[in-house]
């Protein structure tokens, strides 16, 4: 009975599950970033942010 109540290794298992979730999320982001549509949107966003328009008065 004492062996069933022992929680040694529980934290390690939780870290492993969190790590697997992080890897899955990273994989999903890689798939999204490979999309031409997303790449175009991000490029346009960065380009617009870095472009300085002159103010004409």
mmCIF file of N, CA and C in Angstrom:
data_model
loop_
_atom_site.group_PDB
_atom_site.id
_atom_site.type_symbol
_atom_site.label_atom_id
_atom_site.label_comp_id
_atom_site.label_asym_id
_atom_site.label_seq_id
_atom_site.Cartn_x
_atom_site.Cartn_y
_atom_site.Cartn_z
ATOM 1 N N UNK A 1 0.828 -1.196 0.000
ATOM 2 C CA UNK A 1 0.000 0.000 0.000
ATOM 3 C C UNK A 1 0.869 1.256 0.000
ATOM 4 N N UNK A 2 1.966 1.205 0.750
ATOM 5 C CA UNK A 2 2.860 2.367 0.822
ATOM 6 C C UNK A 2 3.437 2.691 -0.555
ATOM 7 N N UNK A 3 3.686 1.648 -1.329
ATOM 8 C CA UNK A 3 4.252 1.860 -2.660
ATOM 9 C C UNK A 3 3.280 2.610 -3.577
ATOM 10 N N UNK A 4 1.979 2.388 -3.417
ATOM 11 C CA UNK A 4 0.983 3.068 -4.230
ATOM 12 C C UNK A 4 0.873 4.553 -3.882
ATOM 13 N N UNK A 5 1.167 4.910 -2.650
ATOM 14 C CA UNK A 5 1.068 6.296 -2.210
ATOM 15 C C UNK A 5 2.351 7.091 -2.463
ATOM 16 N N UNK A 6 3.407 6.402 -2.885
ATOM 17 C CA UNK A 6 4.680 7.062 -3.141
ATOM 18 C C UNK A 6 4.581 7.854 -4.445
ATOM 19 N N UNK A 7 4.944 9.147 -4.399
ATOM 20 C CA UNK A 7 4.823 9.977 -5.597
ATOM 21 C C UNK A 7 6.184 10.343 -6.195
ATOM 22 N N UNK A 8 7.192 9.527 -5.931
ATOM 23 C CA UNK A 8 8.504 9.768 -6.546
ATOM 24 C C UNK A 8 8.382 9.620 -8.052
ATOM 25 N N UNK A 9 8.949 10.554 -8.747
ATOM 26 C CA UNK A 9 8.898 10.527 -10.206
ATOM 27 C C UNK A 9 7.694 11.249 -10.782
ATOM 28 N N UNK A 10 6.785 11.714 -9.940
ATOM 29 C CA UNK A 10 5.598 12.401 -10.441
ATOM 30 C C UNK A 10 5.982 13.711 -11.125
ATOM 31 N N UNK A 11 6.920 14.436 -10.544
ATOM 32 C CA UNK A 11 7.347 15.705 -11.144
ATOM 33 C C UNK A 11 8.026 15.459 -12.491
ATOM 34 N N UNK A 12 8.805 14.395 -12.576
ATOM 35 C CA UNK A 12 9.474 14.065 -13.828
ATOM 36 C C UNK A 12 8.448 13.743 -14.911
ATOM 37 N N UNK A 13 7.405 13.018 -14.550
ATOM 38 C CA UNK A 13 6.360 12.694 -15.515
ATOM 39 C C UNK A 13 5.629 13.965 -15.960
ATOM 40 N N UNK A 14 5.393 14.873 -15.038
ATOM 41 C CA UNK A 14 4.739 16.135 -15.395
ATOM 42 C C UNK A 14 5.620 16.954 -16.342
ATOM 43 N N UNK A 15 6.916 16.991 -16.085
ATOM 44 C CA UNK A 15 7.828 17.704 -16.977
ATOM 45 C C UNK A 15 7.839 17.055 -18.363
ATOM 46 N N UNK A 16 7.796 15.740 -18.409
ATOM 47 C CA UNK A 16 7.795 15.041 -19.690
ATOM 48 C C UNK A 16 6.535 15.370 -20.487
ATOM 49 N N UNK A 17 5.406 15.413 -19.821
ATOM 50 C CA UNK A 17 4.151 15.744 -20.505
ATOM 51 C C UNK A 17 4.187 17.186 -20.992
ATOM 52 N N UNK A 18 4.676 18.092 -20.158
ATOM 53 C CA UNK A 18 4.783 19.495 -20.567
ATOM 54 C C UNK A 18 5.750 19.643 -21.740
ATOM 55 N N UNK A 19 6.836 18.893 -21.734
ATOM 56 C CA UNK A 19 7.808 18.951 -22.824
ATOM 57 C C UNK A 19 7.200 18.424 -24.120
ATOM 58 N N UNK A 20 6.439 17.355 -24.051
ATOM 59 C CA UNK A 20 5.784 16.821 -25.247
ATOM 60 C C UNK A 20 4.776 17.824 -25.808
ATOM 61 N N UNK A 21 4.052 18.506 -24.927
ATOM 62 C CA UNK A 21 3.101 19.518 -25.381
ATOM 63 C C UNK A 21 3.835 20.682 -26.044
ATOM 64 N N UNK A 22 4.962 21.089 -25.481
ATOM 65 C CA UNK A 22 5.743 22.185 -26.062
ATOM 66 C C UNK A 22 6.288 21.803 -27.432
ATOM 67 N N UNK A 23 6.751 20.578 -27.578
ATOM 68 C CA UNK A 23 7.271 20.116 -28.866
ATOM 69 C C UNK A 23 6.148 20.059 -29.903
ATOM 70 N N UNK A 24 4.976 19.595 -29.493
ATOM 71 C CA UNK A 24 3.832 19.548 -30.406
ATOM 72 C C UNK A 24 3.436 20.950 -30.846
ATOM 73 N N UNK A 25 3.440 21.898 -29.912
ATOM 74 C CA UNK A 25 3.103 23.285 -30.243
ATOM 75 C C UNK A 25 4.146 23.881 -31.187
ATOM 76 N N UNK A 26 5.415 23.597 -30.950
ATOM 77 C CA UNK A 26 6.479 24.093 -31.819
ATOM 78 C C UNK A 26 6.327 23.505 -33.224
ATOM 79 N N UNK A 27 5.976 22.235 -33.304
ATOM 80 C CA UNK A 27 5.755 21.608 -34.607
ATOM 81 C C UNK A 27 4.604 22.254 -35.355
ATOM 82 N N UNK A 28 3.558 22.578 -34.631
ATOM 83 C CA UNK A 28 2.418 23.253 -35.235
ATOM 84 C C UNK A 28 2.813 24.639 -35.754
ATOM 85 N N UNK A 29 3.610 25.361 -34.982
ATOM 86 C CA UNK A 29 4.086 26.672 -35.426
ATOM 87 C C UNK A 29 4.951 26.566 -36.680
ATOM 88 N N UNK A 30 5.771 25.532 -36.754
ATOM 89 C CA UNK A 30 6.608 25.338 -37.939
ATOM 90 C C UNK A 30 5.730 25.103 -39.161
ATOM 91 N N UNK A 31 4.703 24.283 -39.019
ATOM 92 C CA UNK A 31 3.799 24.039 -40.139
ATOM 93 C C UNK A 31 3.094 25.314 -40.577
ATOM 94 N N UNK A 32 2.666 26.109 -39.613
ATOM 95 C CA UNK A 32 1.985 27.368 -39.941
ATOM 96 C C UNK A 32 2.945 28.332 -40.622
ATOM 97 N N UNK A 33 4.168 28.421 -40.134
ATOM 98 C CA UNK A 33 5.123 29.375 -40.688
ATOM 99 C C UNK A 33 5.583 28.987 -42.090
ATOM 100 N N UNK A 34 5.448 27.729 -42.472
ATOM 101 C CA UNK A 34 5.837 27.304 -43.815
ATOM 102 C C UNK A 34 4.790 27.677 -44.859
ATOM 103 N N UNK A 35 3.635 28.087 -44.406
ATOM 104 C CA UNK A 35 2.570 28.479 -45.320
ATOM 105 C C UNK A 35 2.947 29.772 -46.034
ATOM 106 N N UNK A 36 2.745 29.803 -47.351
ATOM 107 C CA UNK A 36 3.065 31.006 -48.117
ATOM 108 C C UNK A 36 2.200 32.192 -47.705
ATOM 109 N N UNK A 37 0.948 31.932 -47.380
ATOM 110 C CA UNK A 37 0.048 33.011 -46.981
ATOM 111 C C UNK A 37 0.510 33.674 -45.688
ATOM 112 N N UNK A 38 0.861 32.866 -44.711
ATOM 113 C CA UNK A 38 1.317 33.405 -43.430
ATOM 114 C C UNK A 38 2.640 34.129 -43.612
ATOM 115 N N UNK A 39 3.518 33.560 -44.406
ATOM 116 C CA UNK A 39 4.815 34.189 -44.649
ATOM 117 C C UNK A 39 4.628 35.561 -45.307
ATOM 118 N N UNK A 40 3.707 35.657 -46.246
ATOM 119 C CA UNK A 40 3.434 36.931 -46.911
ATOM 120 C C UNK A 40 2.863 37.947 -45.934
ATOM 121 N N UNK A 41 1.936 37.517 -45.097
ATOM 122 C CA UNK A 41 1.337 38.419 -44.112
ATOM 123 C C UNK A 41 2.408 38.954 -43.155
ATOM 124 N N UNK A 42 3.258 38.063 -42.654
ATOM 125 C CA UNK A 42 4.308 38.494 -41.722
ATOM 126 C C UNK A 42 5.324 39.398 -42.405
ATOM 127 N N UNK A 43 5.684 39.082 -43.639
ATOM 128 C CA UNK A 43 6.630 39.929 -44.373
ATOM 129 C C UNK A 43 6.051 41.321 -44.571
ATOM 130 N N UNK A 44 4.799 41.395 -44.971
ATOM 131 C CA UNK A 44 4.159 42.699 -45.168
ATOM 132 C C UNK A 44 4.071 43.480 -43.860
ATOM 133 N N UNK A 45 3.782 42.778 -42.766
ATOM 134 C CA UNK A 45 3.685 43.433 -41.458
ATOM 135 C C UNK A 45 5.029 44.018 -41.034
ATOM 136 N N UNK A 46 6.088 43.240 -41.176
ATOM 137 C CA UNK A 46 7.425 43.721 -40.807
ATOM 138 C C UNK A 46 7.862 44.835 -41.742
ATOM 139 N N UNK A 47 7.594 44.673 -43.025
ATOM 140 C CA UNK A 47 7.969 45.697 -43.996
ATOM 141 C C UNK A 47 7.260 47.009 -43.695
ATOM 142 N N UNK A 48 5.976 46.943 -43.363
ATOM 143 C CA UNK A 48 5.213 48.155 -43.026
ATOM 144 C C UNK A 48 5.744 48.792 -41.742
ATOM 145 N N UNK A 49 6.133 47.980 -40.785
ATOM 146 C CA UNK A 49 6.630 48.508 -39.513
ATOM 147 C C UNK A 49 7.988 49.192 -39.689
ATOM 148 N N UNK A 50 8.791 48.705 -40.628
ATOM 149 C CA UNK A 50 10.134 49.263 -40.812
ATOM 150 C C UNK A 50 10.182 50.382 -41.847
ATOM 151 N N UNK A 51 9.113 50.584 -42.583
ATOM 152 C CA UNK A 51 9.080 51.623 -43.598
ATOM 153 C C UNK A 51 8.679 52.946 -42.960
ATOM 154 N N UNK A 52 9.477 53.968 -43.247
ATOM 155 C CA UNK A 52 9.180 55.299 -42.716
ATOM 156 C C UNK A 52 8.577 56.124 -43.840
ATOM 157 N N UNK A 53 7.373 56.571 -43.629
ATOM 158 C CA UNK A 53 6.720 57.441 -44.599
ATOM 159 C C UNK A 53 7.053 58.887 -44.261
ATOM 160 N N UNK A 54 7.402 59.637 -45.292
ATOM 161 C CA UNK A 54 7.675 61.058 -45.045
ATOM 162 C C UNK A 54 6.358 61.796 -44.918
ATOM 163 N N UNK A 55 6.319 62.709 -44.000
ATOM 164 C CA UNK A 55 5.112 63.507 -43.783
ATOM 165 C C UNK A 55 5.122 64.702 -44.725
ATOM 166 N N UNK A 56 4.139 64.754 -45.580
ATOM 167 C CA UNK A 56 4.044 65.870 -46.509
ATOM 168 C C UNK A 56 3.044 66.869 -45.981
ATOM 169 N N UNK A 57 3.447 68.121 -45.940
ATOM 170 C CA UNK A 57 2.567 69.174 -45.441
ATOM 171 C C UNK A 57 2.259 70.171 -46.512
#
